[in-house]
Amino acid sequence: MNLLRFDSEQAWIQSAASLWCDRLRTNPHLRMCLPSGHTPNKIYAEMGRSVAAGLVSFREAQVFALDDFGGLAPDDAGRCPNMLQRYLLDHVDLPKGRFHFIDTEAPDLERVCREYDALIESHGGFDLTLLGIGLNGHLGLNEPGSSPDSGTRRVDLHPTTIQASAAYLTHGNLPTWGVGVGLKHLLASREVWLLANGAKKAEIIRCVVKSEISVEVPASLLRRHPACLVFVDSEAGKQL
Ligand code: PGA
């Protein structure tokens, strides 16, 4: 795990976006697993500006949504693919058929999960996975206790995750479950970037970097990953 600390949020944004542009230029077919949530949005905006400026293109790439909440209307602004659409995909040139997400409304969720894993595998796994971090150390919807071998699956959300979801919603009907890519494919990604900004994340980042590696803090498993970059701004890194 390589820790990259930045003095300002702006430097954190610029550095992640500029490295991401490099990765896409080196491999235009880059297969990416991308999160929604608040953390990546300013980096996504910067990628939109880079595409508009002709510095990079998503035309040949593949994007897999990391997860989604269950039980929300298809057009709910808080659904993860909708957030990815709004903050990234509306601003880059990725063709529609190259965006993959999990259909949490399908009657046979088990099957949808198996198919998503098969799709990821048929593309050869992820080249680059971006992740935010939950206050409980979760990665996507891999809550504490998740097995490193877990595949895409339905998950009951932890109380902190349910509470945090309120920030994405315009109503009080908070999700209690979701479906997310399992640790197996996240940990097998050729490269993983863990993104954290703001003082709220300082304690969990200290725990991820300094405490024991444990399934109780899923993000700590990234310490065994051969190519993991942790991007923290000064606030998120202040307990290190
Ligand atoms: P956030 O969520 O980016 O909105 O802080 C991160 C997460 O829960 O993984």
Coordinates of C-alpha atoms and ligand atoms in Angstrom, one line a residue:
M1 CA 0.0 0.0 0.0
N2 CA 1.5 3.3 -1.0
L3 CA 0.2 6.4 0.8
L4 CA 0.0 9.6 -1.1
R5 CA -0.7 12.6 1.1
F6 CA -1.7 16.0 -0.3
D7 CA -1.6 19.4 1.3
S8 CA -4.9 20.5 -0.2
E9 CA -8.0 19.0 -1.6
Q10 CA -7.2 20.6 -4.9
A11 CA -3.9 18.8 -5.1
W12 CA -5.6 15.6 -4.1
I13 CA -8.1 16.0 -7.0
Q14 CA -5.5 17.1 -9.6
S15 CA -3.2 14.3 -8.8
A16 CA -5.8 11.5 -8.9
A17 CA -7.2 12.9 -12.1
S18 CA -3.9 13.3 -13.8
L19 CA -2.7 9.8 -12.9
W20 CA -6.1 8.5 -14.1
C21 CA -5.6 10.3 -17.4
D22 CA -2.1 8.6 -17.7
R23 CA -3.7 5.2 -17.1
L24 CA -6.3 5.8 -19.8
R25 CA -3.7 7.1 -22.3
T26 CA -1.5 4.1 -21.6
N27 CA -4.4 1.6 -22.0
P28 CA -7.4 3.1 -23.7
H29 CA -9.3 -0.2 -23.1
L30 CA -8.9 0.3 -19.3
R31 CA -11.5 -1.8 -17.4
M32 CA -12.5 0.2 -14.4
C33 CA -14.7 -0.4 -11.4
L34 CA -16.0 2.9 -10.1
P35 CA -17.8 4.0 -6.9
S36 CA -20.4 6.6 -6.4
G37 CA -20.8 8.6 -3.1
H38 CA -19.4 12.0 -2.4
T39 CA -15.7 11.2 -2.3
P40 CA -15.0 10.9 -6.1
N41 CA -17.2 13.6 -7.5
K42 CA -14.7 16.4 -7.7
I43 CA -12.2 13.9 -9.3
Y44 CA -15.0 12.9 -11.8
A45 CA -15.6 16.6 -12.6
E46 CA -11.9 17.0 -13.3
M47 CA -12.0 13.9 -15.6
G48 CA -15.0 15.5 -17.4
R49 CA -12.9 18.7 -18.0
S50 CA -10.0 16.6 -19.3
V51 CA -12.2 14.8 -21.8
A52 CA -13.7 18.2 -22.9
A53 CA -10.2 19.5 -23.4
G54 CA -9.3 16.5 -25.5
L55 CA -6.6 15.3 -23.1
V56 CA -8.1 11.9 -22.6
S57 CA -10.9 9.7 -23.8
F58 CA -13.1 6.9 -22.3
R59 CA -14.3 5.8 -25.8
E60 CA -12.6 2.4 -25.7
A61 CA -12.8 1.8 -21.9
Q62 CA -15.3 -0.2 -19.8
V63 CA -16.9 1.0 -16.6
F64 CA -18.4 -1.3 -14.0
A65 CA -20.5 0.3 -11.2
L66 CA -19.2 -0.9 -7.8
D67 CA -22.6 -1.3 -6.2
D68 CA -26.2 -0.1 -5.8
F69 CA -28.8 0.2 -3.1
G70 CA -31.9 -1.9 -3.2
G71 CA -35.5 -0.9 -2.7
L72 CA -35.2 2.6 -4.3
A73 CA -37.1 3.8 -7.5
P74 CA -35.2 3.4 -10.7
D75 CA -34.9 7.2 -11.1
D76 CA -34.0 7.8 -7.5
A77 CA -31.1 10.3 -7.5
G78 CA -29.4 8.3 -4.8
R79 CA -29.1 5.1 -6.8
C80 CA -25.4 4.5 -7.4
P81 CA -25.5 4.1 -11.2
N82 CA -27.6 7.3 -11.4
M83 CA -24.9 9.1 -9.3
L84 CA -22.2 7.8 -11.6
Q85 CA -24.2 8.9 -14.6
R86 CA -24.7 12.4 -13.2
Y87 CA -21.2 13.0 -11.9
L88 CA -19.1 11.2 -14.5
L89 CA -20.7 9.6 -17.4
D90 CA -22.7 12.7 -18.5
H91 CA -19.4 14.5 -18.8
V92 CA -17.1 11.9 -20.5
D93 CA -17.3 10.1 -23.9
L94 CA -17.9 6.5 -22.7
P95 CA -20.3 4.8 -25.1
K96 CA -23.5 3.6 -23.4
G97 CA -22.9 -0.1 -23.9
R98 CA -19.6 0.2 -22.1
F99 CA -21.2 1.1 -18.8
H100 CA -22.2 -2.0 -16.7
F101 CA -24.3 -2.0 -13.5
I102 CA -26.2 -4.4 -11.3
D103 CA -30.0 -4.6 -11.8
T104 CA -31.1 -4.6 -8.2
E105 CA -34.8 -4.8 -9.2
A106 CA -34.4 -8.1 -11.0
P107 CA -36.6 -10.9 -9.5
D108 CA -33.7 -13.3 -9.4
L109 CA -31.0 -11.3 -7.7
E110 CA -28.8 -14.4 -7.2
R111 CA -28.6 -14.9 -11.0
V112 CA -27.9 -11.2 -11.6
C113 CA -25.0 -11.4 -9.2
R114 CA -23.6 -14.5 -10.9
E115 CA -24.0 -12.8 -14.3
Y116 CA -22.2 -9.7 -13.1
D117 CA -19.3 -11.7 -11.8
A118 CA -19.2 -13.7 -15.1
L119 CA -19.2 -10.4 -17.1
I120 CA -16.3 -9.0 -15.0
E121 CA -14.4 -12.3 -15.5
S122 CA -15.2 -12.4 -19.3
H123 CA -13.5 -9.0 -19.6
G124 CA -10.5 -10.3 -17.7
G125 CA -11.2 -8.6 -14.3
F126 CA -10.5 -5.0 -13.5
D127 CA -7.4 -3.0 -14.4
L128 CA -8.2 -0.1 -12.1
T129 CA -10.6 0.1 -9.2
L130 CA -11.4 3.3 -7.4
L131 CA -12.9 3.1 -3.9
G132 CA -14.1 5.5 -1.3
I133 CA -14.1 4.3 2.3
G134 CA -17.0 4.0 4.7
L135 CA -16.7 5.2 8.3
N136 CA -16.7 1.5 9.3
G137 CA -13.9 0.6 6.8
H138 CA -16.2 -0.9 4.2
L139 CA -15.3 -1.1 0.6
G140 CA -18.3 -0.6 -1.6
L141 CA -20.9 -2.8 0.1
N142 CA -18.3 -5.1 1.6
E143 CA -19.2 -4.5 5.2
P144 CA -17.0 -5.5 8.2
G145 CA -16.7 -9.3 8.3
S146 CA -16.9 -9.7 4.5
S147 CA -14.9 -12.6 3.2
P148 CA -11.9 -11.7 0.9
D149 CA -13.3 -14.4 -1.4
S150 CA -16.8 -13.0 -1.7
G151 CA -18.4 -12.4 -5.1
T152 CA -21.1 -10.0 -6.1
R153 CA -24.0 -10.4 -3.7
R154 CA -26.9 -9.0 -1.8
V155 CA -25.8 -7.4 1.5
D156 CA -27.7 -6.1 4.5
L157 CA -26.4 -2.7 5.2
H158 CA -24.7 -1.8 8.5
P159 CA -26.4 0.9 10.6
T160 CA -23.6 3.4 9.7
T161 CA -24.0 2.7 6.0
I162 CA -27.8 3.2 6.2
Q163 CA -27.3 6.4 8.1
A164 CA -24.6 7.6 5.6
S165 CA -27.0 6.9 2.6
A166 CA -29.3 9.7 3.8
A167 CA -26.7 12.2 2.4
Y168 CA -27.4 11.0 -1.2
L169 CA -31.2 10.9 -0.9
T170 CA -33.9 13.6 -1.1
H171 CA -36.3 11.6 1.1
G172 CA -36.2 9.6 4.3
N173 CA -36.9 6.1 2.8
L174 CA -33.4 4.9 3.6
P175 CA -32.2 1.6 1.9
T176 CA -31.5 -1.3 4.2
W177 CA -29.8 -3.6 1.6
G178 CA -27.8 -3.4 -1.6
V179 CA -25.9 -5.4 -4.1
G180 CA -22.1 -4.9 -4.5
V181 CA -19.1 -6.3 -6.2
G182 CA -17.4 -8.7 -3.8
L183 CA -13.9 -8.4 -2.3
K184 CA -12.6 -11.2 -4.6
H185 CA -12.8 -9.0 -7.7
L186 CA -11.7 -5.8 -5.9
L187 CA -8.6 -7.4 -4.4
A188 CA -7.8 -9.0 -7.8
S189 CA -7.9 -5.6 -9.6
R190 CA -4.5 -4.9 -11.1
E191 CA -4.5 -1.6 -9.4
V192 CA -6.7 -0.2 -6.6
W193 CA -6.9 3.4 -5.5
L194 CA -8.5 4.2 -2.1
L195 CA -9.7 7.8 -2.0
A196 CA -10.4 9.7 1.2
N197 CA -10.8 13.4 1.9
G198 CA -12.0 15.4 4.8
A199 CA -11.7 15.2 8.6
K200 CA -14.5 12.7 8.9
K201 CA -12.3 10.0 7.3
A202 CA -9.2 10.6 9.5
E203 CA -9.9 8.0 12.1
I204 CA -10.7 5.2 9.7
I205 CA -7.7 6.0 7.5
R206 CA -5.5 5.7 10.6
C207 CA -7.0 2.4 11.4
V208 CA -6.6 1.1 7.8
V209 CA -3.0 2.2 7.6
K210 CA -1.8 1.5 11.2
S211 CA -4.0 -1.2 12.8
E212 CA -4.0 -4.9 12.2
I213 CA -5.1 -6.2 8.8
S214 CA -8.5 -7.7 9.5
V215 CA -11.8 -8.5 7.8
E216 CA -13.4 -6.4 10.4
V217 CA -11.9 -3.4 8.6
P218 CA -12.2 -4.5 4.9
A219 CA -10.1 -1.6 3.6
S220 CA -7.1 -2.9 5.7
L221 CA -7.0 -6.0 3.4
L222 CA -5.7 -3.6 0.7
R223 CA -2.4 -3.5 2.6
R224 CA -1.7 -6.9 1.1
H225 CA -2.5 -5.7 -2.5
P226 CA 0.6 -5.4 -4.6
A227 CA -0.5 -2.1 -6.3
C228 CA -2.7 -0.1 -4.0
L229 CA -2.4 3.7 -3.8
V230 CA -4.2 5.6 -1.0
F231 CA -4.9 9.2 -1.8
V232 CA -5.5 11.3 1.3
D233 CA -5.8 15.1 1.6
S234 CA -4.4 16.7 4.7
E235 CA -7.6 16.4 6.7
A236 CA -8.1 12.7 6.0
G237 CA -4.4 12.1 6.8
K238 CA -4.2 14.1 9.9
Q239 CA -4.1 11.1 12.3
L240 CA -1.3 9.4 10.5
Ligands
PGA1 P1 -18.7 8.8 0.6 O1 -19.0 7.3 0.9 O2 -17.8 8.9 -0.6 O3 -20.0 9.4 0.4 O4 -18.0 9.3 1.9 C1 -17.9 6.4 0.9 C2 -18.4 5.0 1.2 O5 -19.3 4.8 2.0 O6 -17.7 4.0 0.7

